[in-house]
């Protein structure tokens, strides 16, 4: 069955069971600071609004039948921001984890943190690990990339394999030691905020992902635009190097 969105400029078609083909969607949530600046608000307010949008968009993706959602929340490079901004982002993430602990059961959703948790505060780390543990057998996956860098992730995977005694490795070995081992590669990567770059996100996993770039700032992203991105994905011809 196909949906036809009559009012959009291009007629968008996508199957009812989106999750059969689009199993994993990843978001580079960019533009919080510019959203705040354009309203003469402190950058922290952009992150606050961004956190609310992230909650809404994730649930929307699950309701569409998408199995795994990944959000890029904080990169290994984002520590170079002013301390008050870093503290505000960490406080919002901690609040989000409280919400996830209460609500994720209703959505049959599992939490996975992608990234090196050792640099997080002991409280945030303990909370994240507790929720990861209690949610581990659930159907959907929400990956939050937090202190995440794709190059660090690949180095971590290789070092894990060396520590296990491997002297040569396969692509499958590396994939299985990445932080995303539970959810696999993204089918679609969406970047908000108008920049056309990957910013050290899922370098290995997005080898054959489809990309959707939008100028919309993350706090302005709506479910309707996510549906447009999904429709766009279903209009693509993924060849994986074939014909
Ligand atoms: C994305 O928004 C959130 C994080 C990187 C933590 P930004 O804070 O990068 O917002 P802009 O790009 O400055 O507008
Ligand atoms: C990418 O956004 C990281 C996150 C969304 C968490 P940045 O704002 O850090 O990326 P650059 O600096 O524009 O590449
Ligand atoms: Mg940015």
Tab-separated table of C-alpha atoms and ligand atoms in Angstrom:
chain	number	residue	atom	x	y	z
A	1	UNK	CA	0.000	0.000	0.000
A	2	UNK	CA	1.240	3.470	-0.839
A	3	UNK	CA	0.427	6.848	0.668
A	4	UNK	CA	0.070	9.798	-1.644
A	5	UNK	CA	0.681	13.231	-0.135
A	6	UNK	CA	-1.417	15.338	-2.487
A	7	UNK	CA	-0.524	18.745	-1.116
A	8	UNK	CA	3.246	18.431	-1.304
A	9	UNK	CA	5.030	19.861	-4.324
A	10	UNK	CA	6.355	16.505	-5.402
A	11	UNK	CA	4.043	13.572	-4.917
A	12	UNK	CA	5.529	11.508	-2.137
A	13	UNK	CA	4.963	7.780	-2.017
A	14	UNK	CA	6.053	5.382	0.636
A	15	UNK	CA	4.930	1.983	1.835
A	16	UNK	CA	2.784	1.481	4.914
A	17	UNK	CA	5.365	-0.832	6.474
A	18	UNK	CA	8.190	1.688	6.358
A	19	UNK	CA	10.293	-0.345	8.790
A	20	UNK	CA	10.626	-3.331	6.434
A	21	UNK	CA	12.983	-1.307	4.235
A	22	UNK	CA	13.907	1.691	6.333
A	23	UNK	CA	15.033	-0.131	9.426
A	24	UNK	CA	17.409	2.470	10.807
A	25	UNK	CA	17.330	6.251	10.580
A	26	UNK	CA	20.053	8.502	11.996
A	27	UNK	CA	19.895	12.232	12.714
A	28	UNK	CA	22.687	14.775	12.944
A	29	UNK	CA	20.759	17.208	15.128
A	30	UNK	CA	22.406	20.467	14.114
A	31	UNK	CA	21.280	24.081	14.399
A	32	UNK	CA	20.272	24.509	18.048
A	33	UNK	CA	22.650	27.424	18.589
A	34	UNK	CA	21.529	29.296	15.470
A	35	UNK	CA	17.878	28.729	16.389
A	36	UNK	CA	18.516	30.407	19.759
A	37	UNK	CA	20.629	33.200	18.277
A	38	UNK	CA	17.916	34.113	15.780
A	39	UNK	CA	15.608	34.665	18.769
A	40	UNK	CA	18.234	36.534	20.804
A	41	UNK	CA	18.216	33.687	23.308
A	42	UNK	CA	21.241	32.012	24.918
A	43	UNK	CA	22.459	28.919	23.045
A	44	UNK	CA	21.333	26.747	25.970
A	45	UNK	CA	17.719	27.592	25.115
A	46	UNK	CA	18.295	26.171	21.656
A	47	UNK	CA	19.490	22.928	23.213
A	48	UNK	CA	16.447	22.854	25.493
A	49	UNK	CA	14.062	23.227	22.585
A	50	UNK	CA	16.209	20.744	20.631
A	51	UNK	CA	15.805	18.141	23.383
A	52	UNK	CA	12.013	18.452	23.229
A	53	UNK	CA	12.071	18.040	19.453
A	54	UNK	CA	14.330	15.021	19.751
A	55	UNK	CA	11.796	13.345	22.078
A	56	UNK	CA	8.975	14.020	19.612
A	57	UNK	CA	10.855	12.980	16.455
A	58	UNK	CA	12.126	9.726	17.980
A	59	UNK	CA	8.630	8.626	18.940
A	60	UNK	CA	7.373	9.587	15.503
A	61	UNK	CA	9.989	7.340	13.872
A	62	UNK	CA	9.039	4.428	16.133
A	63	UNK	CA	5.365	4.989	15.308
A	64	UNK	CA	6.269	4.722	11.611
A	65	UNK	CA	7.641	1.233	12.325
A	66	UNK	CA	11.322	2.166	12.070
A	67	UNK	CA	13.334	-0.273	14.142
A	68	UNK	CA	16.317	1.857	15.156
A	69	UNK	CA	16.778	5.598	15.600
A	70	UNK	CA	20.196	7.129	16.170
A	71	UNK	CA	20.689	10.720	17.251
A	72	UNK	CA	23.979	12.568	17.339
A	73	UNK	CA	23.754	14.441	20.640
A	74	UNK	CA	27.354	15.299	21.531
A	75	UNK	CA	30.551	14.672	19.612
A	76	UNK	CA	34.088	14.048	20.857
A	77	UNK	CA	34.854	17.506	19.416
A	78	UNK	CA	31.981	19.253	21.246
A	79	UNK	CA	33.996	19.270	24.512
A	80	UNK	CA	35.816	22.279	23.050
A	81	UNK	CA	32.690	24.425	23.565
A	82	UNK	CA	32.366	26.801	26.543
A	83	UNK	CA	31.938	24.913	29.809
A	84	UNK	CA	28.505	26.402	30.540
A	85	UNK	CA	27.190	25.117	27.204
A	86	UNK	CA	28.682	21.657	27.795
A	87	UNK	CA	27.140	21.590	31.288
A	88	UNK	CA	23.734	22.603	29.922
A	89	UNK	CA	23.810	19.834	27.281
A	90	UNK	CA	24.835	17.222	29.870
A	91	UNK	CA	22.042	18.356	32.217
A	92	UNK	CA	19.491	18.035	29.394
A	93	UNK	CA	20.772	14.568	28.540
A	94	UNK	CA	20.467	13.542	32.164
A	95	UNK	CA	16.858	14.801	32.206
A	96	UNK	CA	16.160	12.934	28.987
A	97	UNK	CA	17.493	9.722	30.535
A	98	UNK	CA	15.033	10.135	33.433
A	99	UNK	CA	12.256	10.432	30.880
A	100	UNK	CA	13.573	7.403	28.947
A	101	UNK	CA	13.699	5.316	32.082
A	102	UNK	CA	10.003	5.994	32.753
A	103	UNK	CA	8.614	6.030	29.237
A	104	UNK	CA	10.603	3.675	27.040
A	105	UNK	CA	8.811	0.602	28.331
A	106	UNK	CA	5.581	1.908	26.754
A	107	UNK	CA	7.336	2.115	23.395
A	108	UNK	CA	9.156	-1.203	23.757
A	109	UNK	CA	12.350	0.765	23.240
A	110	UNK	CA	15.870	0.027	24.259
A	111	UNK	CA	18.506	2.652	24.999
A	112	UNK	CA	22.056	2.325	23.727
A	113	UNK	CA	24.703	4.986	24.240
A	114	UNK	CA	27.162	5.206	21.354
A	115	UNK	CA	30.467	6.584	22.533
A	116	UNK	CA	33.017	6.450	25.294
A	117	UNK	CA	31.123	6.789	28.557
A	118	UNK	CA	34.296	7.086	30.642
A	119	UNK	CA	34.452	10.851	30.075
A	120	UNK	CA	30.901	11.410	31.354
A	121	UNK	CA	30.221	12.340	34.963
A	122	UNK	CA	29.971	9.229	37.184
A	123	UNK	CA	26.262	10.014	37.821
A	124	UNK	CA	25.370	10.345	34.135
A	125	UNK	CA	27.352	7.262	33.266
A	126	UNK	CA	25.716	5.173	36.001
A	127	UNK	CA	22.247	6.322	34.954
A	128	UNK	CA	22.915	5.532	31.291
A	129	UNK	CA	24.304	2.093	32.101
A	130	UNK	CA	21.356	1.275	34.359
A	131	UNK	CA	18.823	2.138	31.658
A	132	UNK	CA	20.806	0.289	28.994
A	133	UNK	CA	20.714	-2.788	31.194
A	134	UNK	CA	17.008	-2.743	32.082
A	135	UNK	CA	15.949	-2.048	28.492
A	136	UNK	CA	18.249	-4.453	26.681
A	137	UNK	CA	15.633	-6.975	25.488
A	138	UNK	CA	13.203	-4.502	23.948
A	139	UNK	CA	12.192	-4.314	20.310
A	140	UNK	CA	13.082	-0.786	19.127
A	141	UNK	CA	16.490	0.805	19.645
A	142	UNK	CA	17.306	4.411	20.399
A	143	UNK	CA	21.019	5.041	20.039
A	144	UNK	CA	22.196	8.287	21.587
A	145	UNK	CA	25.634	9.233	20.289
A	146	UNK	CA	27.216	10.903	23.287
A	147	UNK	CA	30.920	11.698	23.466
A	148	UNK	CA	30.860	9.983	20.105
A	149	UNK	CA	33.419	10.205	17.328
A	150	UNK	CA	33.455	7.759	14.446
A	151	UNK	CA	37.228	7.649	14.185
A	152	UNK	CA	37.547	6.905	17.903
A	153	UNK	CA	34.890	4.227	17.502
A	154	UNK	CA	36.828	2.452	14.739
A	155	UNK	CA	40.050	2.639	16.781
A	156	UNK	CA	38.146	1.262	19.798
A	157	UNK	CA	36.795	-1.626	17.699
A	158	UNK	CA	40.268	-2.490	16.387
A	159	UNK	CA	41.810	-2.346	19.862
A	160	UNK	CA	39.051	-4.609	21.222
A	161	UNK	CA	39.867	-7.156	18.532
A	162	UNK	CA	43.594	-6.948	19.275
A	163	UNK	CA	42.850	-7.432	22.990
A	164	UNK	CA	40.930	-10.584	22.051
A	165	UNK	CA	44.066	-11.913	20.376
A	166	UNK	CA	43.148	-11.322	16.712
A	167	UNK	CA	46.053	-10.657	14.383
A	168	UNK	CA	43.957	-10.131	11.248
A	169	UNK	CA	40.394	-8.860	11.144
A	170	UNK	CA	37.418	-8.940	8.781
A	171	UNK	CA	34.829	-6.259	8.014
A	172	UNK	CA	32.334	-8.307	10.011
A	173	UNK	CA	34.704	-8.356	13.002
A	174	UNK	CA	34.934	-4.577	12.947
A	175	UNK	CA	31.159	-4.069	12.509
A	176	UNK	CA	30.524	-6.390	15.440
A	177	UNK	CA	32.723	-4.320	17.779
A	178	UNK	CA	31.337	-0.910	16.842
A	179	UNK	CA	28.980	0.774	19.290
A	180	UNK	CA	26.150	0.169	16.792
A	181	UNK	CA	26.518	-3.628	16.798
A	182	UNK	CA	22.924	-4.016	18.069
A	183	UNK	CA	21.271	-1.891	15.402
A	184	UNK	CA	23.521	-2.175	12.354
A	185	UNK	CA	24.036	0.401	9.639
A	186	UNK	CA	21.693	3.340	9.074
A	187	UNK	CA	19.634	3.281	5.878
A	188	UNK	CA	19.030	7.012	6.003
A	189	UNK	CA	21.066	9.811	7.602
A	190	UNK	CA	19.299	13.159	8.047
A	191	UNK	CA	21.291	16.300	8.812
A	192	UNK	CA	19.485	19.462	9.825
A	193	UNK	CA	21.052	22.926	9.974
A	194	UNK	CA	22.078	23.381	6.361
A	195	UNK	CA	25.647	22.036	6.383
A	196	UNK	CA	26.695	19.285	3.979
A	197	UNK	CA	29.136	17.354	6.100
A	198	UNK	CA	29.290	14.291	8.290
A	199	UNK	CA	31.224	15.753	11.274
A	200	UNK	CA	32.791	12.449	12.393
A	201	UNK	CA	29.456	10.578	12.548
A	202	UNK	CA	29.011	6.872	11.646
A	203	UNK	CA	31.834	6.886	9.079
A	204	UNK	CA	32.009	3.117	8.783
A	205	UNK	CA	28.276	2.456	9.078
A	206	UNK	CA	27.115	5.030	6.524
A	207	UNK	CA	29.146	3.580	3.641
A	208	UNK	CA	25.883	2.953	1.721
A	209	UNK	CA	23.442	5.138	3.634
A	210	UNK	CA	21.200	7.562	1.811
A	211	UNK	CA	21.652	11.191	2.937
A	212	UNK	CA	18.997	13.838	3.397
A	213	UNK	CA	20.209	17.366	4.110
A	214	UNK	CA	17.836	20.131	5.122
A	215	UNK	CA	18.323	23.791	5.984
A	216	UNK	CA	15.717	23.430	8.721
A	217	UNK	CA	17.334	23.997	12.109
A	218	UNK	CA	16.910	21.025	14.438
A	219	UNK	CA	14.491	22.787	16.853
A	220	UNK	CA	12.223	23.576	13.876
A	221	UNK	CA	12.110	20.005	12.546
A	222	UNK	CA	8.568	18.640	12.337
A	223	UNK	CA	7.088	15.180	11.928
A	224	UNK	CA	5.876	16.331	8.504
A	225	UNK	CA	9.420	17.026	7.349
A	226	UNK	CA	10.583	13.670	8.716
A	227	UNK	CA	7.820	12.083	6.626
A	228	UNK	CA	9.108	14.052	3.632
A	229	UNK	CA	12.617	12.674	4.269
A	230	UNK	CA	11.175	9.162	4.510
A	231	UNK	CA	9.264	9.682	1.264
A	232	UNK	CA	12.432	10.977	-0.374
A	233	UNK	CA	14.261	7.842	0.782
A	234	UNK	CA	11.638	5.650	-0.867
A	235	UNK	CA	12.129	7.581	-4.092
A	236	UNK	CA	15.828	6.692	-4.225
A	237	UNK	CA	17.308	3.785	-6.141
A	238	UNK	CA	19.897	2.130	-3.924
A	239	UNK	CA	22.273	0.265	-6.197
A	240	UNK	CA	25.008	-0.745	-3.718
A	241	UNK	CA	27.452	-0.678	-6.601
A	242	UNK	CA	25.279	-2.879	-8.829
A	243	UNK	CA	23.064	-1.845	-11.725
B	1	LIG	C1	23.715	20.841	17.556
B	1	LIG	O1	23.464	22.196	17.513
B	1	LIG	C2	23.839	20.311	18.952
B	1	LIG	C3	25.206	19.986	19.340
B	1	LIG	C4	26.252	19.990	18.566
B	1	LIG	C5	25.411	19.617	20.737
B	1	LIG	P1	24.649	23.259	17.573
B	1	LIG	O2	24.878	23.629	18.991
B	1	LIG	O3	25.856	22.779	16.835
B	1	LIG	O4	23.970	24.458	16.808
B	1	LIG	P2	24.639	25.419	15.753
B	1	LIG	O5	25.228	24.555	14.660
B	1	LIG	O6	25.695	26.193	16.478
B	1	LIG	O7	23.514	26.257	15.269
B	2	LIG	C1	27.621	17.824	14.803
B	2	LIG	O1	27.338	19.155	14.948
B	2	LIG	C2	27.563	17.140	16.144
B	2	LIG	C3	26.235	17.019	16.711
B	2	LIG	C4	25.122	17.288	16.106
B	2	LIG	C5	26.196	16.511	18.054
B	2	LIG	P1	28.502	20.241	15.116
B	2	LIG	O2	27.839	21.555	15.184
B	2	LIG	O3	29.393	19.864	16.235
B	2	LIG	O4	29.301	20.042	13.747
B	2	LIG	P2	30.227	21.044	12.958
B	2	LIG	O5	31.164	21.666	13.956
B	2	LIG	O6	29.344	22.053	12.326
B	2	LIG	O7	30.910	20.177	11.936
B	3	LIG	MG1	26.444	22.929	14.899
